[in-house]
PDB file of C-alpha atoms in Angstrom:
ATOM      1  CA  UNK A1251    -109.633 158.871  62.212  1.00  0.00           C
ATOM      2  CA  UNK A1252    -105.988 157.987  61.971  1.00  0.00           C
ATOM      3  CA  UNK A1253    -106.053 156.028  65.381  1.00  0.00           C
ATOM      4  CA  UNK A1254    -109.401 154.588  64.528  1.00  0.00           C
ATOM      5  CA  UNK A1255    -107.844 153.223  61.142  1.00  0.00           C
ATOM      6  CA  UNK A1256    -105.058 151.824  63.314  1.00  0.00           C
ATOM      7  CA  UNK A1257    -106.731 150.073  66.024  1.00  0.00           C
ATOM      8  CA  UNK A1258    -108.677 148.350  63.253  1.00  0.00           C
ATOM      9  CA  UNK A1259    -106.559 147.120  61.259  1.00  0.00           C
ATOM     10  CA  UNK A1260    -104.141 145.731  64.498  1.00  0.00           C
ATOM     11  CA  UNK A1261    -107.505 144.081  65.217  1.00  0.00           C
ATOM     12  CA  UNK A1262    -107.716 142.241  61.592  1.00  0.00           C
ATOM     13  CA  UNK A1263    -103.962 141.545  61.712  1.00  0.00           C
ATOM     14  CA  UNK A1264    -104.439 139.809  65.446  1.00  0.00           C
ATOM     15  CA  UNK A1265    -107.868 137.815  63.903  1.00  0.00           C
ATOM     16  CA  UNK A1266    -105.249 136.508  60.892  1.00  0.00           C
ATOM     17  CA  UNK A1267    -101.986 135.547  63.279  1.00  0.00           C
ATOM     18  CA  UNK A1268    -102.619 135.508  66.780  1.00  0.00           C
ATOM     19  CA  UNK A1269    -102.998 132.070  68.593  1.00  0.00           C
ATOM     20  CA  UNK A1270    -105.919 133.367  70.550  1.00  0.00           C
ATOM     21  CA  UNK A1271    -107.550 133.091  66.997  1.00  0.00           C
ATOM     22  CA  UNK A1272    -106.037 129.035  66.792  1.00  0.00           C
ATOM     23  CA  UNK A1273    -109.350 128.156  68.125  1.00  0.00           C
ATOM     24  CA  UNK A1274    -111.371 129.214  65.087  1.00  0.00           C
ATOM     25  CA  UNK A1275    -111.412 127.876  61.673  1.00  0.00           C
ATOM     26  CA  UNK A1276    -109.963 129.186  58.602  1.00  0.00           C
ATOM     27  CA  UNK A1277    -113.576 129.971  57.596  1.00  0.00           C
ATOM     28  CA  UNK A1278    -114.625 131.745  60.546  1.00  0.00           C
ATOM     29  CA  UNK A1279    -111.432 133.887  60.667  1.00  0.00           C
ATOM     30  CA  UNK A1280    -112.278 135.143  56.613  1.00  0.00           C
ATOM     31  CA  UNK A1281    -116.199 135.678  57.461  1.00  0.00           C
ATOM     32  CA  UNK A1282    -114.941 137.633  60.547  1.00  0.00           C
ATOM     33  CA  UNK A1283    -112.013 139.726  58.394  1.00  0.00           C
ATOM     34  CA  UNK A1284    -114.654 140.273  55.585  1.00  0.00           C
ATOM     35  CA  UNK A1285    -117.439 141.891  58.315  1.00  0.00           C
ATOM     36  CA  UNK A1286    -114.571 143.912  60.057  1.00  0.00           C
ATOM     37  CA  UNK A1287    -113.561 145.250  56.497  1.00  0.00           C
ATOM     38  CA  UNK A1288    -117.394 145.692  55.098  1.00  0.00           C
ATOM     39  CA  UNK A1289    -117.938 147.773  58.262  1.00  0.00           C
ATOM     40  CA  UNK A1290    -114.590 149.805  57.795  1.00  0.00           C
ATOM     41  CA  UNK A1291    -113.365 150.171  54.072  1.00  0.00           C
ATOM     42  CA  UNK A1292    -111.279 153.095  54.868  1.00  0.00           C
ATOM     43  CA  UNK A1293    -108.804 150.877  56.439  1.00  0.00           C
ATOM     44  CA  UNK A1294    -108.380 148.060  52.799  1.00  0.00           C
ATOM     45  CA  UNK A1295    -105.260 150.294  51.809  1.00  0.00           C
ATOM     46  CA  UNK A1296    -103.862 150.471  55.262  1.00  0.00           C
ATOM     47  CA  UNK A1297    -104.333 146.473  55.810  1.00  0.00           C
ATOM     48  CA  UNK A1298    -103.086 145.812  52.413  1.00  0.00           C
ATOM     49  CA  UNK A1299    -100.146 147.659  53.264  1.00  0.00           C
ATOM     50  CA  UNK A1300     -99.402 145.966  56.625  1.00  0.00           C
ATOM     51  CA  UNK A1301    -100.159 142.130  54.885  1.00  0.00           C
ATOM     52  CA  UNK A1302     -97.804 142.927  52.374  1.00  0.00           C
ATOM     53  CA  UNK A1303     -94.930 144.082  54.556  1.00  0.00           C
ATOM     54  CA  UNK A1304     -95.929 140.886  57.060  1.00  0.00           C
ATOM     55  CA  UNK A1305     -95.405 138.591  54.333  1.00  0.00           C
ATOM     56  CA  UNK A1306     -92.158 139.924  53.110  1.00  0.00           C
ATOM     57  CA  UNK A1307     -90.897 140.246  56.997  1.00  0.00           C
ATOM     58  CA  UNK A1308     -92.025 136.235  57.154  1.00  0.00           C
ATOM     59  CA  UNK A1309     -90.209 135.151  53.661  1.00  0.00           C
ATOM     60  CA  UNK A1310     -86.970 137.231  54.812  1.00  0.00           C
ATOM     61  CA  UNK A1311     -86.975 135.335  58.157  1.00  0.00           C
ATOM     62  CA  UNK A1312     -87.604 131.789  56.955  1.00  0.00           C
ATOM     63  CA  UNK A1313     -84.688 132.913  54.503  1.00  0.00           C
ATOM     64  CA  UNK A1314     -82.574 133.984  56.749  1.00  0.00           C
ATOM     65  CA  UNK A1315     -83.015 130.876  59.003  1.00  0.00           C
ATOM     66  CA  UNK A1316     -82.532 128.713  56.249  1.00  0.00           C
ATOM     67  CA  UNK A1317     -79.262 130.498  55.062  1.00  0.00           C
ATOM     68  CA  UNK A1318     -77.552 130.504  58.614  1.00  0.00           C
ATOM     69  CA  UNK A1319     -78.792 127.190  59.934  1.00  0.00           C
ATOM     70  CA  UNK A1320     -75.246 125.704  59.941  1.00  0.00           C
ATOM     71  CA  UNK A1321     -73.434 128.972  61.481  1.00  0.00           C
ATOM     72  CA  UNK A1322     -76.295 128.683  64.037  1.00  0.00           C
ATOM     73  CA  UNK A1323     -76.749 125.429  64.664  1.00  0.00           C
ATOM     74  CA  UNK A1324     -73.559 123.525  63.592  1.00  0.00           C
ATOM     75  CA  UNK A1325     -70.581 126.212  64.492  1.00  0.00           C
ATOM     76  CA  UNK A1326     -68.346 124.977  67.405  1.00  0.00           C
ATOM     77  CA  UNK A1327     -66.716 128.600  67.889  1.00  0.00           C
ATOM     78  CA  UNK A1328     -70.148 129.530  69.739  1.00  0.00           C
ATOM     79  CA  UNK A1329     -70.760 128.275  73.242  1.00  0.00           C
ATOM     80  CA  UNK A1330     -73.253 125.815  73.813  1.00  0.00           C
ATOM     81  CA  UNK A1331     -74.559 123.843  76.833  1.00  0.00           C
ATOM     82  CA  UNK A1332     -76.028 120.260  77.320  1.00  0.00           C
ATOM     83  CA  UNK A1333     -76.822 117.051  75.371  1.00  0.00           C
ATOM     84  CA  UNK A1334     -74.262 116.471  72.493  1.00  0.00           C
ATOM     85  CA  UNK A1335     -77.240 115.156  70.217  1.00  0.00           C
ATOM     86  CA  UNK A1336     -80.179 116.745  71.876  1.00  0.00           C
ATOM     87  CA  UNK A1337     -83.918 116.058  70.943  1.00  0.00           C
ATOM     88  CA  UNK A1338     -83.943 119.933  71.112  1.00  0.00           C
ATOM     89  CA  UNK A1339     -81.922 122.768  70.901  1.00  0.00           C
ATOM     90  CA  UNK A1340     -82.708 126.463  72.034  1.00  0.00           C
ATOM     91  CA  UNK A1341     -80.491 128.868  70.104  1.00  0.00           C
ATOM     92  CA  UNK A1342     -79.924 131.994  72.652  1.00  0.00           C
ATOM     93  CA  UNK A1343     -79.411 135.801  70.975  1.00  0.00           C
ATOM     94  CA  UNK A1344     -78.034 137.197  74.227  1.00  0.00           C
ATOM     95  CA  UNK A1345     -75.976 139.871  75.717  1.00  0.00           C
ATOM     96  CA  UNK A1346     -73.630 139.764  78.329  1.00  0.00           C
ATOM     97  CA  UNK A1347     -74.305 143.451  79.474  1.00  0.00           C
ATOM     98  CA  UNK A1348     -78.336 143.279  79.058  1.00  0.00           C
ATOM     99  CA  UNK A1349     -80.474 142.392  82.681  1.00  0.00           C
ATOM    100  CA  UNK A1350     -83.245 140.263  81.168  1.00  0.00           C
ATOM    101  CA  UNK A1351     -80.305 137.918  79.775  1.00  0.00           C
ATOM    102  CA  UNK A1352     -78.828 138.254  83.015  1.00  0.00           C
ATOM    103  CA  UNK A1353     -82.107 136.683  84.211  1.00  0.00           C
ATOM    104  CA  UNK A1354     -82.793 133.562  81.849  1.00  0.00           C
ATOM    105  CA  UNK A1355     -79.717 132.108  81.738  1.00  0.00           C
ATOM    106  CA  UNK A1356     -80.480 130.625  85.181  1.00  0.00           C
ATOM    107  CA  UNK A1357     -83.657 129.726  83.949  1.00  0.00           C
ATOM    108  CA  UNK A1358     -81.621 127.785  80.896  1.00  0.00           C
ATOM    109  CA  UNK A1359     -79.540 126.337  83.087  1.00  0.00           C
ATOM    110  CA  UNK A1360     -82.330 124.802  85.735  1.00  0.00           C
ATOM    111  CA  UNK A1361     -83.886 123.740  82.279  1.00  0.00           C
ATOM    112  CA  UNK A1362     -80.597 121.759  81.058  1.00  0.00           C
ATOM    113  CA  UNK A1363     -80.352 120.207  84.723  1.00  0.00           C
ATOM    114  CA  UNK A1364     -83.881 119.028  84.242  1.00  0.00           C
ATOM    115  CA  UNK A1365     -83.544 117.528  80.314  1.00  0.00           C
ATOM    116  CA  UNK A1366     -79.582 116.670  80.697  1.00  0.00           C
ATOM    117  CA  UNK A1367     -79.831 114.356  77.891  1.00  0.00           C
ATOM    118  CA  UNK A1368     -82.989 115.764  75.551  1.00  0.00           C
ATOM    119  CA  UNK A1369     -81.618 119.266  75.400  1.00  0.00           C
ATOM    120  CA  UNK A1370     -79.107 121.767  74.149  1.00  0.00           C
ATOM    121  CA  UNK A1371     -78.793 125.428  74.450  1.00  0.00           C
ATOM    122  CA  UNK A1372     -76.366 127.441  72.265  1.00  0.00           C
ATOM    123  CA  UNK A1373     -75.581 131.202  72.730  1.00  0.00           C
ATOM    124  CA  UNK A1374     -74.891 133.912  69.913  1.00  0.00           C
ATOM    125  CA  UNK A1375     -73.490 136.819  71.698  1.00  0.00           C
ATOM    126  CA  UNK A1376     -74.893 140.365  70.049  1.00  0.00           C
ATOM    127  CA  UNK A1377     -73.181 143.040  72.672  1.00  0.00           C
ATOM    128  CA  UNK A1378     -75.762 145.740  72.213  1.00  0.00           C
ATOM    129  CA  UNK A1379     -74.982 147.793  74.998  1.00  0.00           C
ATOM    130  CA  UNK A1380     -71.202 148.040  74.697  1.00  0.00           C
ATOM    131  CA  UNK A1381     -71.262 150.670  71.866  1.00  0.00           C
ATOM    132  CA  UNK A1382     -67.968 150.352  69.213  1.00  0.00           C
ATOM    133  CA  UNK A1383     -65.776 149.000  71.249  1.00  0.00           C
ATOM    134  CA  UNK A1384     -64.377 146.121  69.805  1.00  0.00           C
ATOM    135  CA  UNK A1385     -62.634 144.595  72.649  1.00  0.00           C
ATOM    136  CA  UNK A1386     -66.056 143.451  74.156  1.00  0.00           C
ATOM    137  CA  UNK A1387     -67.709 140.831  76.611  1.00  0.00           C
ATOM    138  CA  UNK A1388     -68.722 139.180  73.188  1.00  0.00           C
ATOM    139  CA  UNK A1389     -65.522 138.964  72.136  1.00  0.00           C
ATOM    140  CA  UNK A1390     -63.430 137.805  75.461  1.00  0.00           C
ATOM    141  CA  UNK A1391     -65.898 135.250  75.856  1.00  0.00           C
ATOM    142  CA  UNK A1392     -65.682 134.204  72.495  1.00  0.00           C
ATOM    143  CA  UNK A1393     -61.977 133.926  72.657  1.00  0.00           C
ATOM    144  CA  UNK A1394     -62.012 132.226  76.043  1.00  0.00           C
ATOM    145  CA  UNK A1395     -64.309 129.284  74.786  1.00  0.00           C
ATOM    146  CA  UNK A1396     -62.284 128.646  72.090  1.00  0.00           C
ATOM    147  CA  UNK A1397     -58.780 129.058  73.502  1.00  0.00           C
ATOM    148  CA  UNK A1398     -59.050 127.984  76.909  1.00  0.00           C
ATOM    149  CA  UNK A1399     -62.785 126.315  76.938  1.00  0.00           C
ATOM    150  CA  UNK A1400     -61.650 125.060  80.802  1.00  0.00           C
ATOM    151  CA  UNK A1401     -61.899 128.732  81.525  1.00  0.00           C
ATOM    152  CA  UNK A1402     -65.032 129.380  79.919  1.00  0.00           C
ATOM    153  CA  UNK A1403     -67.416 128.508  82.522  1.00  0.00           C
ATOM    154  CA  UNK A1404     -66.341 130.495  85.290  1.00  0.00           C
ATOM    155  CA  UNK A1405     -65.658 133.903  83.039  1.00  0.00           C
ATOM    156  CA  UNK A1406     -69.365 133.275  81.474  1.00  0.00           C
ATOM    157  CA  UNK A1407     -71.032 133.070  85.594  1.00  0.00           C
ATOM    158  CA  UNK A1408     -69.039 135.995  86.631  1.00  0.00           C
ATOM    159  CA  UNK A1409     -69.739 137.975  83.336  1.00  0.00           C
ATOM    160  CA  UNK A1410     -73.162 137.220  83.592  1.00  0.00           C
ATOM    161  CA  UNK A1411     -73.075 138.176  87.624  1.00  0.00           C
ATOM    162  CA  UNK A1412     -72.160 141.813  87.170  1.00  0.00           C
ATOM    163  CA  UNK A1413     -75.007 143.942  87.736  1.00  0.00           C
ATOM    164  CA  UNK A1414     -75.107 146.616  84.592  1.00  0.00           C
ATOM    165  CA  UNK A1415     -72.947 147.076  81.729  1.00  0.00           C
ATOM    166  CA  UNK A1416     -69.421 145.965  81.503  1.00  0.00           C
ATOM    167  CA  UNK A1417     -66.532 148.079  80.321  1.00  0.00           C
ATOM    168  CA  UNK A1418     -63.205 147.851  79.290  1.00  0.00           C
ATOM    169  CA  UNK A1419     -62.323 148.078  83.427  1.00  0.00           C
ATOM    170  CA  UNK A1420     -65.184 145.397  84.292  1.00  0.00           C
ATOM    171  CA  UNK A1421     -63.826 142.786  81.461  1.00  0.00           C
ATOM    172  CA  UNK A1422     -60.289 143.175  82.317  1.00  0.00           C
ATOM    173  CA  UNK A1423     -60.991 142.952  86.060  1.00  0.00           C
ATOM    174  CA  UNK A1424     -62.953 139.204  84.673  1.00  0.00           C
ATOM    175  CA  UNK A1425     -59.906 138.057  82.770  1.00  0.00           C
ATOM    176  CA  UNK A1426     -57.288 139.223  85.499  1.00  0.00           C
ATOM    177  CA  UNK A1427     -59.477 136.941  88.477  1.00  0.00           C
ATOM    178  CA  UNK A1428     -59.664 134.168  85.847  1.00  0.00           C
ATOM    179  CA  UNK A1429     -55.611 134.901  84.626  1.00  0.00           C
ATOM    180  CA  UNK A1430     -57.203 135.340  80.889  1.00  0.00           C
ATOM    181  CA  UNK A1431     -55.821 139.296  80.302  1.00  0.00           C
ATOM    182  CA  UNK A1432     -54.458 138.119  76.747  1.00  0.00           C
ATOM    183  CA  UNK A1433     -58.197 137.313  75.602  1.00  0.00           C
ATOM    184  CA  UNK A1434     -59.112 140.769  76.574  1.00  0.00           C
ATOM    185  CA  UNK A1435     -57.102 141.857  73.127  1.00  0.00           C
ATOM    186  CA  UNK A1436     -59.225 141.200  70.147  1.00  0.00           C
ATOM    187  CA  UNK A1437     -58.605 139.594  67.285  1.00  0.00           C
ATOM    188  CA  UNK A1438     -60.417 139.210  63.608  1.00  0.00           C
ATOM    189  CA  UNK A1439     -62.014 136.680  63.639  1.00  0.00           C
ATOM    190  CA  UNK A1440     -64.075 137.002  66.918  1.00  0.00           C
ATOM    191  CA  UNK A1441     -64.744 140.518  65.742  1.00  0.00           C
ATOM    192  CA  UNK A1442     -66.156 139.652  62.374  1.00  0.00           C
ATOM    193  CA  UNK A1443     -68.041 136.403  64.196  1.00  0.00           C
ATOM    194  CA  UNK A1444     -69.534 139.105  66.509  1.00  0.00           C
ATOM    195  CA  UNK A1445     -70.833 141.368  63.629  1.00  0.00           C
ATOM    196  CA  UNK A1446     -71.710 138.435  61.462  1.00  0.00           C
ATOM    197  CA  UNK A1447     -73.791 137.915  65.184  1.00  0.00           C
ATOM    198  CA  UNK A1448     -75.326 141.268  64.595  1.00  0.00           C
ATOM    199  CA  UNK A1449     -76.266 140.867  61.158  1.00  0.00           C
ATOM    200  CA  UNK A1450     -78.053 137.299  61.995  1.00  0.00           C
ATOM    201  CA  UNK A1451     -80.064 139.571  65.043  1.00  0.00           C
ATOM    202  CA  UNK A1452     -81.123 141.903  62.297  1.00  0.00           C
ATOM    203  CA  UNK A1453     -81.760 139.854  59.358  1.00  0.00           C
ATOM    204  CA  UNK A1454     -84.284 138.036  61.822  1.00  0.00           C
ATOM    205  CA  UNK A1455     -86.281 141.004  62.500  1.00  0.00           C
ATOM    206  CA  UNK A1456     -84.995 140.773  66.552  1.00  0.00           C
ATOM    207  CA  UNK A1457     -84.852 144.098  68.350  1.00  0.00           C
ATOM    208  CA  UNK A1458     -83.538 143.741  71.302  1.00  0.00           C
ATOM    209  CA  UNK A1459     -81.895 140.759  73.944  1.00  0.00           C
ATOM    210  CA  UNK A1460     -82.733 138.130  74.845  1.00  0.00           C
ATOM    211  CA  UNK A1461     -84.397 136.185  72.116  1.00  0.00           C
ATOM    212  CA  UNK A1462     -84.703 132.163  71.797  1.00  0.00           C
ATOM    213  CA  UNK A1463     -84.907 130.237  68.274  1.00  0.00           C
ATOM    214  CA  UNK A1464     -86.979 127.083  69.738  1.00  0.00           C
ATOM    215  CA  UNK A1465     -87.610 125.288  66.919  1.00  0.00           C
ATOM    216  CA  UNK A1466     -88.242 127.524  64.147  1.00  0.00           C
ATOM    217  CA  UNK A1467     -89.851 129.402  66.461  1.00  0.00           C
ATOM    218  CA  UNK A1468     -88.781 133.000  67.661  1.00  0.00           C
ATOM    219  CA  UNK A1469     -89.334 133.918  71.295  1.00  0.00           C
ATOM    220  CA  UNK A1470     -88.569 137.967  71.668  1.00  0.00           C
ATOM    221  CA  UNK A1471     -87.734 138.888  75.803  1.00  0.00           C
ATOM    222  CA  UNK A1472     -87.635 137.337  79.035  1.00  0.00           C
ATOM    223  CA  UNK A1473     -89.506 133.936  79.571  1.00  0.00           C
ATOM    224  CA  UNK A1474     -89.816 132.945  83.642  1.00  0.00           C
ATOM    225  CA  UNK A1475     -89.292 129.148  84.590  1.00  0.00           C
ATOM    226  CA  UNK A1476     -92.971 129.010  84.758  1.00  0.00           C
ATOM    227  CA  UNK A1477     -93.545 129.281  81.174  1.00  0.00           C
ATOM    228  CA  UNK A1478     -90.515 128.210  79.429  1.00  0.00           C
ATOM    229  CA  UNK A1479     -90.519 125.134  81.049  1.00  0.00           C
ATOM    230  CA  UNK A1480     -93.883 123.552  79.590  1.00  0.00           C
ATOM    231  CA  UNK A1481     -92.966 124.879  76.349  1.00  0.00           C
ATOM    232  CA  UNK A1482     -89.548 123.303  76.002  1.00  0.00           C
ATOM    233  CA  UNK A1483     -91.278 119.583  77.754  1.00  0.00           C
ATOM    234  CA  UNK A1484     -93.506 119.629  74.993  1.00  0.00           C
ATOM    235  CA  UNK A1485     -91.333 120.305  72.581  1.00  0.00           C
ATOM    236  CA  UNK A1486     -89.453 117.483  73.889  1.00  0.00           C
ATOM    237  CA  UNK A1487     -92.080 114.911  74.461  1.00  0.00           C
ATOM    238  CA  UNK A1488     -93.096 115.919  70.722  1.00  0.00           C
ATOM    239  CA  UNK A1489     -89.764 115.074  69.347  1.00  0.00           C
ATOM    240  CA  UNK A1490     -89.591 112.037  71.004  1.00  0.00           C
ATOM    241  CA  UNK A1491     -92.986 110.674  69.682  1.00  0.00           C
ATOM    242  CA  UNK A1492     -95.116 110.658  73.028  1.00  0.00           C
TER     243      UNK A1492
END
């Protein structure tokens, strides 16, 4: 009875928010919710529950996205690729260590080759995988791009090119290559930009890396070329009134 309860109210909850329901009118949707409900009262408490918590999860993410705009959107100390003053700009919660991030940042990249001068791509670093240890991949990188931004380019690709998690051995072995062993040492404020990183991944309901901000809109995992690609053209072509 438990699972039954479940499954139905995951269906009412999909009927209410999921785009395959875009197609039907507001109307349709409440006729639809109020059969599924007449047919099942047992689950009223359970999807009053789940509404409640949905709508409190939205408010605290429009909140949040409101309060941090300008450390997102407007803070030079995190890296960013691409137009200057883009039509767009994809803001990237990503992790040096993590393989799906490992796999769209190409994808970014063939994007900002494509859109040179309609697009933008900045990257908050949230090193998941690294456990405690302050002297990080976030952290080095974070150093790197603002200390010796010439640098930065060829630390991120090799970072980034390392199969698995880096270490304390794998960063060092980065910085010595690149002759940037005094970024390896941490300092505070790349360690409290890195949990203030953390914070902003939590406060927007994110569990794990990658996830894109694409205009208001939050994108959770992996996205191929295939269908990132139309998502960000529209996007574009929207913004620039065709």
């Amino acid at each position: 009875m438990k699972f039954k309860t479940k499954l139905i109210t995951t269906l009412v909850m999909a009927c209410l928010f999921s785009p395959l329901a875009s197609a039907m009118t507001q109307a349709e949707k409440i006729e639809d919710i109020n059969k599924m409900l007449e047919g099942n009262p047992a689950i009223i408490d359970s999807l009053h529950e789940s509404l409640a918590m949905y709508i409190a999860q939205q408010s605290k993410y429009e909140q949040t996205l409101a309060d941090n705009h300008d450390y997102m959107y407007n803070n030079p100390n995190h890296p960013w690729f691409g137009a200057e003053n883009p039509k767009l700009t994809i803001v990237v919660l990503t992790d040096f260590s993590c393989p799906w991030c490992k796999k769209l940042d190409p994808v970014l990249m063939q994007l900002l080759e494509e859109h040179p001068d309609d697009l933008k791509v900045i990257n908050i670093y949230v090193p998941l995988k690294e456990g405690s240890n302050p002297a990080n991949s976030a952290t080095f990188a974070l150093r790197v791009w603002k200390e010796s931004p010439e640098k930065f380019n060829k630390i991120s690709e090799t970072l980034l090119s390392k199969p698995g998690v880096h270490n304390s051995r794998s960063i060092m072995k980065v910085a010595k290559a690149n002759d940037a062993e005094k970024y390896v040492s941490t300092v505070q404020e790349t360690q409290d930009m890195v949990a203030k990183n953390y914070q902003l991944f939590t406060d927007l309901g994110v569990r794990g890396t990658p996830a894109m901000l694409i205009d208001g809109q939050l994108l959770p995992g992996y996205l191929p070329y295939e269908k990132l690609a139309p998502m960000v053209e529209a996007k574009i072509a929207e913004k620039s009134g065709k």
